[in-house]
Amino acid sequence: MKIGIGNDHVAVDFKYKVKDYLEELGHEVVDFGTDSEERTDYPKYGKNVAESIVKGEVDKGILICGTGVGISLSANKVKGIRAVVCSEPYTAKLSRQHNNTNILAFGSRVIGIDLAKMIVNEWVSTEFEGGRHQNRINMIDDIETEYLC
Ligand code: RB5
């Protein structure tokens, strides 16, 4: 799978470790930065990774900031993005099976790298189940369309 990865300044080293792990699993990683620990703004990276998914440049995305919250909220503003913040593998797995999430986010200040690897492994290896879950995603899309300016 081709995976876009993005992070803010508090998650640079964490991002490198996640990137190495994804490559060990055989995935191609496109890095949207930042590679600097100079203070920056997480919405830029959330938006850039999200846009690359909806444009079809990458298949899915992984976003990391201090908590995973700000960067995932930013990505979720892009039409067609379903980003989930996870601190454990169960939600990561179910978010693929039931919600067809296309972005996984977590916080470098919240979890350690070993737990992050477990979460990533579950998320990248789980397929969407479709069926009744697709109907619910269609309902989410309808809300998005209703509130588009
Ligand atoms: C940066 O200090 C911090 O606010 C950011 O990494 C993230 O946790 C926001 O949700």
XYZ file of N, CA and C and ligand atoms in Angstrom:
457
model
N 0.848 -1.195 0.000
C 0.000 0.000 0.000
C 0.890 1.254 0.000
N 0.377 2.323 -0.623
C 1.109 3.591 -0.614
C 0.479 4.480 0.481
N 1.277 4.858 1.448
C 0.748 5.552 2.633
C 1.415 6.917 2.784
N 0.586 7.955 2.876
C 1.094 9.300 3.152
C 1.217 9.474 4.660
N 2.301 10.099 5.096
C 2.478 10.310 6.537
C 2.752 11.795 6.789
N 2.177 12.318 7.858
C 2.373 13.735 8.180
C 2.356 13.930 9.680
N 3.015 14.968 10.130
C 3.173 15.194 11.577
C 3.531 16.646 11.842
N 3.334 17.071 13.081
C 3.816 18.406 13.445
C 5.164 18.295 14.179
N 5.607 19.399 14.738
C 6.957 19.476 15.314
C 7.179 18.606 16.541
N 6.100 18.194 17.229
C 6.299 17.395 18.446
C 6.414 15.900 18.143
N 6.314 15.535 16.873
C 6.242 14.104 16.528
C 7.238 13.706 15.440
N 8.329 14.442 15.312
C 9.277 14.178 14.214
C 9.959 12.814 14.386
N 10.568 12.577 15.547
C 11.258 11.285 15.764
C 10.267 10.126 15.724
N 9.106 10.356 16.305
C 8.052 9.333 16.335
C 7.663 8.973 14.894
N 7.506 9.994 14.054
C 7.167 9.779 12.643
C 8.221 8.901 11.957
N 9.495 9.178 12.190
C 10.557 8.378 11.546
C 10.435 6.905 11.937
N 10.114 6.664 13.215
C 9.996 5.269 13.678
C 8.790 4.581 13.033
N 7.680 5.302 12.921
C 6.486 4.731 12.290
C 6.745 4.486 10.798
N 7.438 5.423 10.180
C 7.779 5.304 8.754
C 8.650 4.055 8.524
N 9.683 3.882 9.353
C 10.554 2.693 9.240
C 9.735 1.420 9.392
N 8.803 1.441 10.348
C 7.988 0.245 10.593
C 7.105 -0.069 9.385
N 6.492 0.956 8.818
C 5.639 0.740 7.632
C 6.463 0.162 6.487
N 7.680 0.652 6.318
C 8.551 0.139 5.249
C 8.958 -1.306 5.531
N 9.211 -1.611 6.811
C 9.501 -3.018 7.182
C 8.342 -3.931 6.814
N 7.105 -3.414 6.934
C 5.915 -4.201 6.596
C 5.707 -4.297 5.083
N 6.532 -3.563 4.327
C 6.452 -3.648 2.859
C 5.660 -2.538 2.194
N 5.292 -1.502 2.953
C 4.518 -0.399 2.380
C 5.435 0.688 1.842
N 4.914 1.413 0.854
C 5.637 2.577 0.336
C 5.136 3.795 1.110
N 6.049 4.626 1.593
C 5.642 5.768 2.418
C 6.006 7.074 1.715
N 5.024 7.977 1.624
C 5.279 9.321 1.114
C 5.224 10.264 2.316
N 6.314 10.956 2.578
C 6.437 11.772 3.788
C 6.116 13.244 3.493
N 5.058 13.738 4.119
C 4.620 15.124 3.919
C 5.171 16.070 4.985
N 6.117 15.583 5.811
C 6.706 16.438 6.821
C 5.782 16.650 8.009
N 6.271 17.418 8.927
C 7.482 18.191 8.943
C 8.675 17.345 9.409
N 9.863 17.760 8.986
C 11.073 17.103 9.464
C 11.823 18.009 10.437
N 11.175 19.084 10.843
C 11.824 20.064 11.717
C 11.112 20.146 13.075
N 11.884 20.340 14.125
C 11.278 20.496 15.452
C 10.958 21.958 15.766
N 11.135 22.808 14.780
C 10.741 24.209 14.933
C 9.210 24.255 14.952
N 8.639 25.080 15.839
C 7.187 25.092 16.007
C 6.464 25.378 14.686
N 5.445 24.556 14.411
C 4.670 24.730 13.181
C 3.200 24.498 13.519
N 2.336 24.368 12.511
C 0.890 24.262 12.732
C 0.354 22.979 12.112
N -0.201 22.109 12.953
C -0.645 20.784 12.493
C -1.677 20.795 11.362
N -2.549 21.833 11.219
C -3.546 21.732 10.139
C -2.939 21.575 8.745
N -1.752 22.168 8.519
C -1.118 22.077 7.192
C -0.871 20.625 6.802
N -0.378 19.859 7.760
C 0.026 18.478 7.474
C -1.196 17.573 7.372
N -2.198 17.852 8.204
C -3.458 17.104 8.104
C -4.094 17.311 6.748
N -4.100 18.563 6.292
C -4.713 18.891 4.995
C -3.924 18.257 3.849
N -2.599 18.364 3.880
C -1.792 17.851 2.756
C -1.921 16.340 2.586
N -1.916 15.624 3.694
C -2.066 14.164 3.602
C -3.492 13.822 3.130
N -4.481 14.507 3.682
C -5.875 14.252 3.286
C -6.074 14.512 1.790
N -5.545 15.612 1.308
C -5.691 15.938 -0.120
C -5.042 14.883 -1.003
N -3.896 14.360 -0.570
C -3.205 13.358 -1.400
C -4.038 12.076 -1.496
N -4.842 11.802 -0.474
C -5.723 10.622 -0.521
C -6.884 10.874 -1.488
N -7.555 12.007 -1.354
C -8.717 12.233 -2.224
C -8.299 12.428 -3.682
N -7.070 12.856 -3.916
C -6.564 12.974 -5.297
C -6.086 11.626 -5.838
N -6.018 10.613 -4.980
C -5.583 9.281 -5.412
C -4.074 9.131 -5.521
N -3.320 10.054 -4.929
C -1.851 9.972 -4.990
C -1.314 8.925 -4.005
N -2.020 8.758 -2.889
C -1.684 7.692 -1.932
C -2.992 6.972 -1.580
N -2.863 5.766 -1.009
C -4.062 4.981 -0.681
C -4.672 5.394 0.657
N -3.800 5.583 1.636
C -4.267 5.924 2.989
C -3.235 6.839 3.641
N -3.566 7.312 4.873
C -2.646 8.228 5.540
C -2.493 7.937 7.024
N -1.361 8.360 7.546
C -1.118 8.299 8.994
C -0.661 9.683 9.440
N -1.304 10.186 10.506
C -1.020 11.534 11.005
C -0.655 11.475 12.481
N 0.341 12.244 12.853
C 0.798 12.240 14.247
C 1.035 13.682 14.718
N 0.397 14.037 15.817
C 0.745 15.284 16.512
C 0.855 14.925 17.993
N 0.752 15.892 18.890
C 0.922 15.582 20.306
C -0.131 14.607 20.808
N -1.385 14.870 20.442
C -2.494 14.012 20.870
C -3.132 13.229 19.723
N -2.876 13.661 18.506
C -3.568 13.099 17.337
C -4.875 13.823 17.052
N -5.284 14.701 17.957
C -6.611 15.317 17.837
C -6.629 16.427 16.779
N -5.764 17.425 16.938
C -5.809 18.576 16.023
C -5.570 18.172 14.580
N -4.626 17.293 14.362
C -4.247 16.919 12.997
C -5.355 16.069 12.347
N -6.052 15.255 13.151
C -7.152 14.450 12.593
C -8.381 15.320 12.340
N -8.640 16.278 13.225
C -9.768 17.197 12.998
C -9.567 17.944 11.681
N -8.322 18.358 11.435
C -8.011 19.097 10.200
C -8.259 18.220 8.984
N -7.768 16.994 9.028
C -7.931 16.073 7.899
C -9.407 15.783 7.644
N -10.183 15.676 8.717
C -11.608 15.339 8.562
C -12.432 16.445 7.909
N -11.849 17.625 7.750
C -12.553 18.704 7.043
C -12.486 18.525 5.532
N -11.633 17.625 5.057
C -11.524 17.374 3.609
C -12.578 16.336 3.235
N -13.403 16.679 2.240
C -14.505 15.791 1.836
C -13.971 14.421 1.429
N -14.547 13.385 2.013
C -14.131 12.018 1.672
C -13.150 11.415 2.654
N -12.716 12.236 3.620
C -11.762 11.720 4.611
C -12.502 11.228 5.851
N -12.064 10.056 6.315
C -12.549 9.506 7.583
C -11.306 9.172 8.415
N -10.947 10.136 9.262
C -9.746 9.981 10.089
C -10.158 9.586 11.502
N -9.434 8.628 12.082
C -9.714 8.179 13.452
C -8.473 8.364 14.318
N -8.684 8.819 15.546
C -7.588 8.882 16.518
C -7.649 7.609 17.354
N -6.542 6.889 17.438
C -6.526 5.623 18.183
C -5.398 5.604 19.206
N -5.719 5.067 20.389
C -4.688 4.842 21.407
C -4.587 3.363 21.741
N -5.343 2.544 20.995
C -5.262 1.080 21.196
C -5.700 0.381 19.898
N -5.269 -0.876 19.711
C -5.489 -1.559 18.436
C -6.940 -1.956 18.144
N -7.766 -2.159 19.189
C -9.146 -2.605 18.958
C -9.918 -1.576 18.121
N -9.813 -0.310 18.524
C -10.514 0.737 17.774
C -9.944 0.859 16.361
N -8.627 0.688 16.240
C -7.999 0.774 14.913
C -8.591 -0.284 13.983
N -8.698 -1.504 14.482
C -9.236 -2.619 13.681
C -10.703 -2.363 13.300
N -11.518 -2.033 14.309
C -12.944 -1.810 14.059
C -13.191 -0.594 13.176
N -12.307 0.398 13.268
C -12.478 1.597 12.434
C -12.246 1.265 10.958
N -11.498 0.225 10.681
C -11.336 -0.244 9.299
C -12.545 -1.114 8.912
N -12.893 -2.080 9.752
C -13.973 -3.016 9.413
C -15.312 -2.307 9.239
N -15.622 -1.370 10.131
C -16.957 -0.766 10.155
C -17.013 0.624 9.538
N -15.953 1.393 9.674
C -16.012 2.809 9.274
C -15.165 3.124 8.052
N -14.443 2.125 7.551
C -13.581 2.307 6.366
C -12.699 3.555 6.504
N -12.073 3.710 7.654
C -11.224 4.886 7.863
C -10.075 4.892 6.861
N -9.795 6.077 6.357
C -8.674 6.183 5.408
C -7.495 6.962 5.996
N -7.645 7.440 7.225
C -6.510 8.028 7.950
C -6.519 7.517 9.391
N -5.340 7.123 9.839
C -5.120 6.754 11.239
C -4.292 7.866 11.882
N -4.735 8.322 13.051
C -3.971 9.352 13.772
C -3.689 8.870 15.190
N -2.566 9.302 15.732
C -2.308 9.086 17.156
C -1.380 10.159 17.696
N -1.231 10.155 19.016
C -0.484 11.212 19.681
C 0.865 10.719 20.177
N 1.905 11.417 19.777
C 3.262 11.048 20.224
C 3.457 11.320 21.711
N 2.572 12.163 22.283
C 2.641 12.452 23.720
C 1.715 11.530 24.511
N 0.988 10.668 23.809
C -0.021 9.838 24.464
C 0.407 8.377 24.539
N 0.932 7.854 23.435
C 1.294 6.426 23.403
C 2.789 6.273 23.099
N 3.316 5.105 23.409
C 4.707 4.776 23.082
C 4.790 4.149 21.700
N 6.016 4.003 21.209
C 6.203 3.526 19.845
C 5.780 2.058 19.680
N 5.959 1.232 20.705
C 5.564 -0.177 20.552
C 4.048 -0.315 20.406
N 3.312 0.469 21.189
C 1.851 0.446 21.060
C 1.439 1.025 19.705
N 2.118 2.068 19.279
C 1.822 2.657 17.962
C 2.002 1.612 16.862
N 3.050 0.809 16.949
C 3.278 -0.234 15.927
C 2.139 -1.252 15.923
N 1.670 -1.642 17.105
C 0.534 -2.593 17.177
C -0.698 -1.987 16.525
N -0.946 -0.716 16.801
C -2.107 -0.016 16.236
C -1.982 0.045 14.711
N -0.802 0.431 14.245
C -0.563 0.546 12.802
C -0.747 -0.813 12.130
N -0.181 -1.844 12.721
C -0.260 -3.183 12.129
C -1.709 -3.634 11.979
N -2.504 -3.405 13.001
C -3.923 -3.785 12.959
C -4.651 -2.979 11.883
N -4.365 -1.697 11.831
C -5.082 -0.798 10.919
C -4.750 -1.104 9.458
N -3.467 -1.287 9.141
C -3.096 -1.490 7.724
C -3.489 -2.879 7.220
N -3.711 -3.819 8.130
C -3.971 -5.185 7.669
C -5.449 -5.568 7.723
N -6.312 -4.638 8.099
C -7.740 -4.953 8.233
C -8.553 -4.353 7.090
N -9.415 -5.196 6.503
C -10.249 -4.754 5.375
C -11.601 -4.229 5.865
N -12.190 -3.367 5.073
C -13.551 -2.863 5.303
C -14.545 -3.991 5.015
N -15.569 -4.138 5.867
C -16.537 -5.229 5.688
C -17.672 -4.885 4.738
N -17.893 -3.615 4.450
C -18.959 -3.218 3.525
C -20.342 -3.525 4.089
N -21.287 -3.886 3.202
C -22.649 -4.246 3.635
C -23.338 -3.125 4.378
N -23.893 -3.450 5.548
C -24.653 -2.443 6.314
C -23.767 -1.262 6.717
N -22.460 -1.524 6.824
C -21.551 -0.437 7.210
C -21.416 0.592 6.091
N -21.522 0.138 4.848
C -21.466 1.083 3.724
C -22.663 2.038 3.768
N -23.829 1.500 4.156
C -25.018 2.367 4.251
C -24.779 3.498 5.240
N -24.094 3.183 6.342
C -23.857 4.201 7.363
C -22.823 5.228 6.892
N -21.862 4.755 6.117
C -20.880 5.697 5.561
C -21.560 6.610 4.551
N -22.508 6.045 3.797
C -23.270 6.887 2.865
C -24.025 7.980 3.636
N -24.521 7.630 4.821
C -25.231 8.622 5.641
C -24.279 9.715 6.126
N -23.047 9.317 6.461
C -22.040 10.319 6.865
C -21.758 11.248 5.685
N -21.618 10.646 4.486
C -21.351 11.452 3.283
C -22.487 12.441 3.032
N -23.720 12.001 3.312
C -24.880 12.889 3.114
C -24.793 14.101 4.050
N -24.336 13.886 5.266
C -24.193 15.009 6.213
C -23.151 15.991 5.668
N -22.045 15.418 5.180
C -20.960 16.237 4.623
C -21.482 17.103 3.471
N -22.266 16.478 2.582
C -22.802 17.189 1.417
C -23.778 18.285 1.863
N -24.615 17.954 2.864
C -25.623 18.913 3.345
C -24.965 20.187 3.887
N -23.797 20.036 4.497
C -23.177 21.187 5.150
C -22.054 21.828 4.337
N -21.892 21.371 3.080
C -20.894 22.001 2.212
C -21.405 23.381 1.792
N -20.526 24.371 1.800
C -20.951 25.722 1.385
C -21.078 25.776 -0.130
C 1.335 21.184 19.713
O 1.817 21.782 20.872
C 0.063 20.414 20.010
O -0.975 21.289 20.247
C -0.266 19.486 18.857
O 0.792 18.632 18.625
C -1.485 18.602 19.031
O -1.457 17.888 20.214
C -2.790 19.248 18.773
O -3.862 18.605 18.767
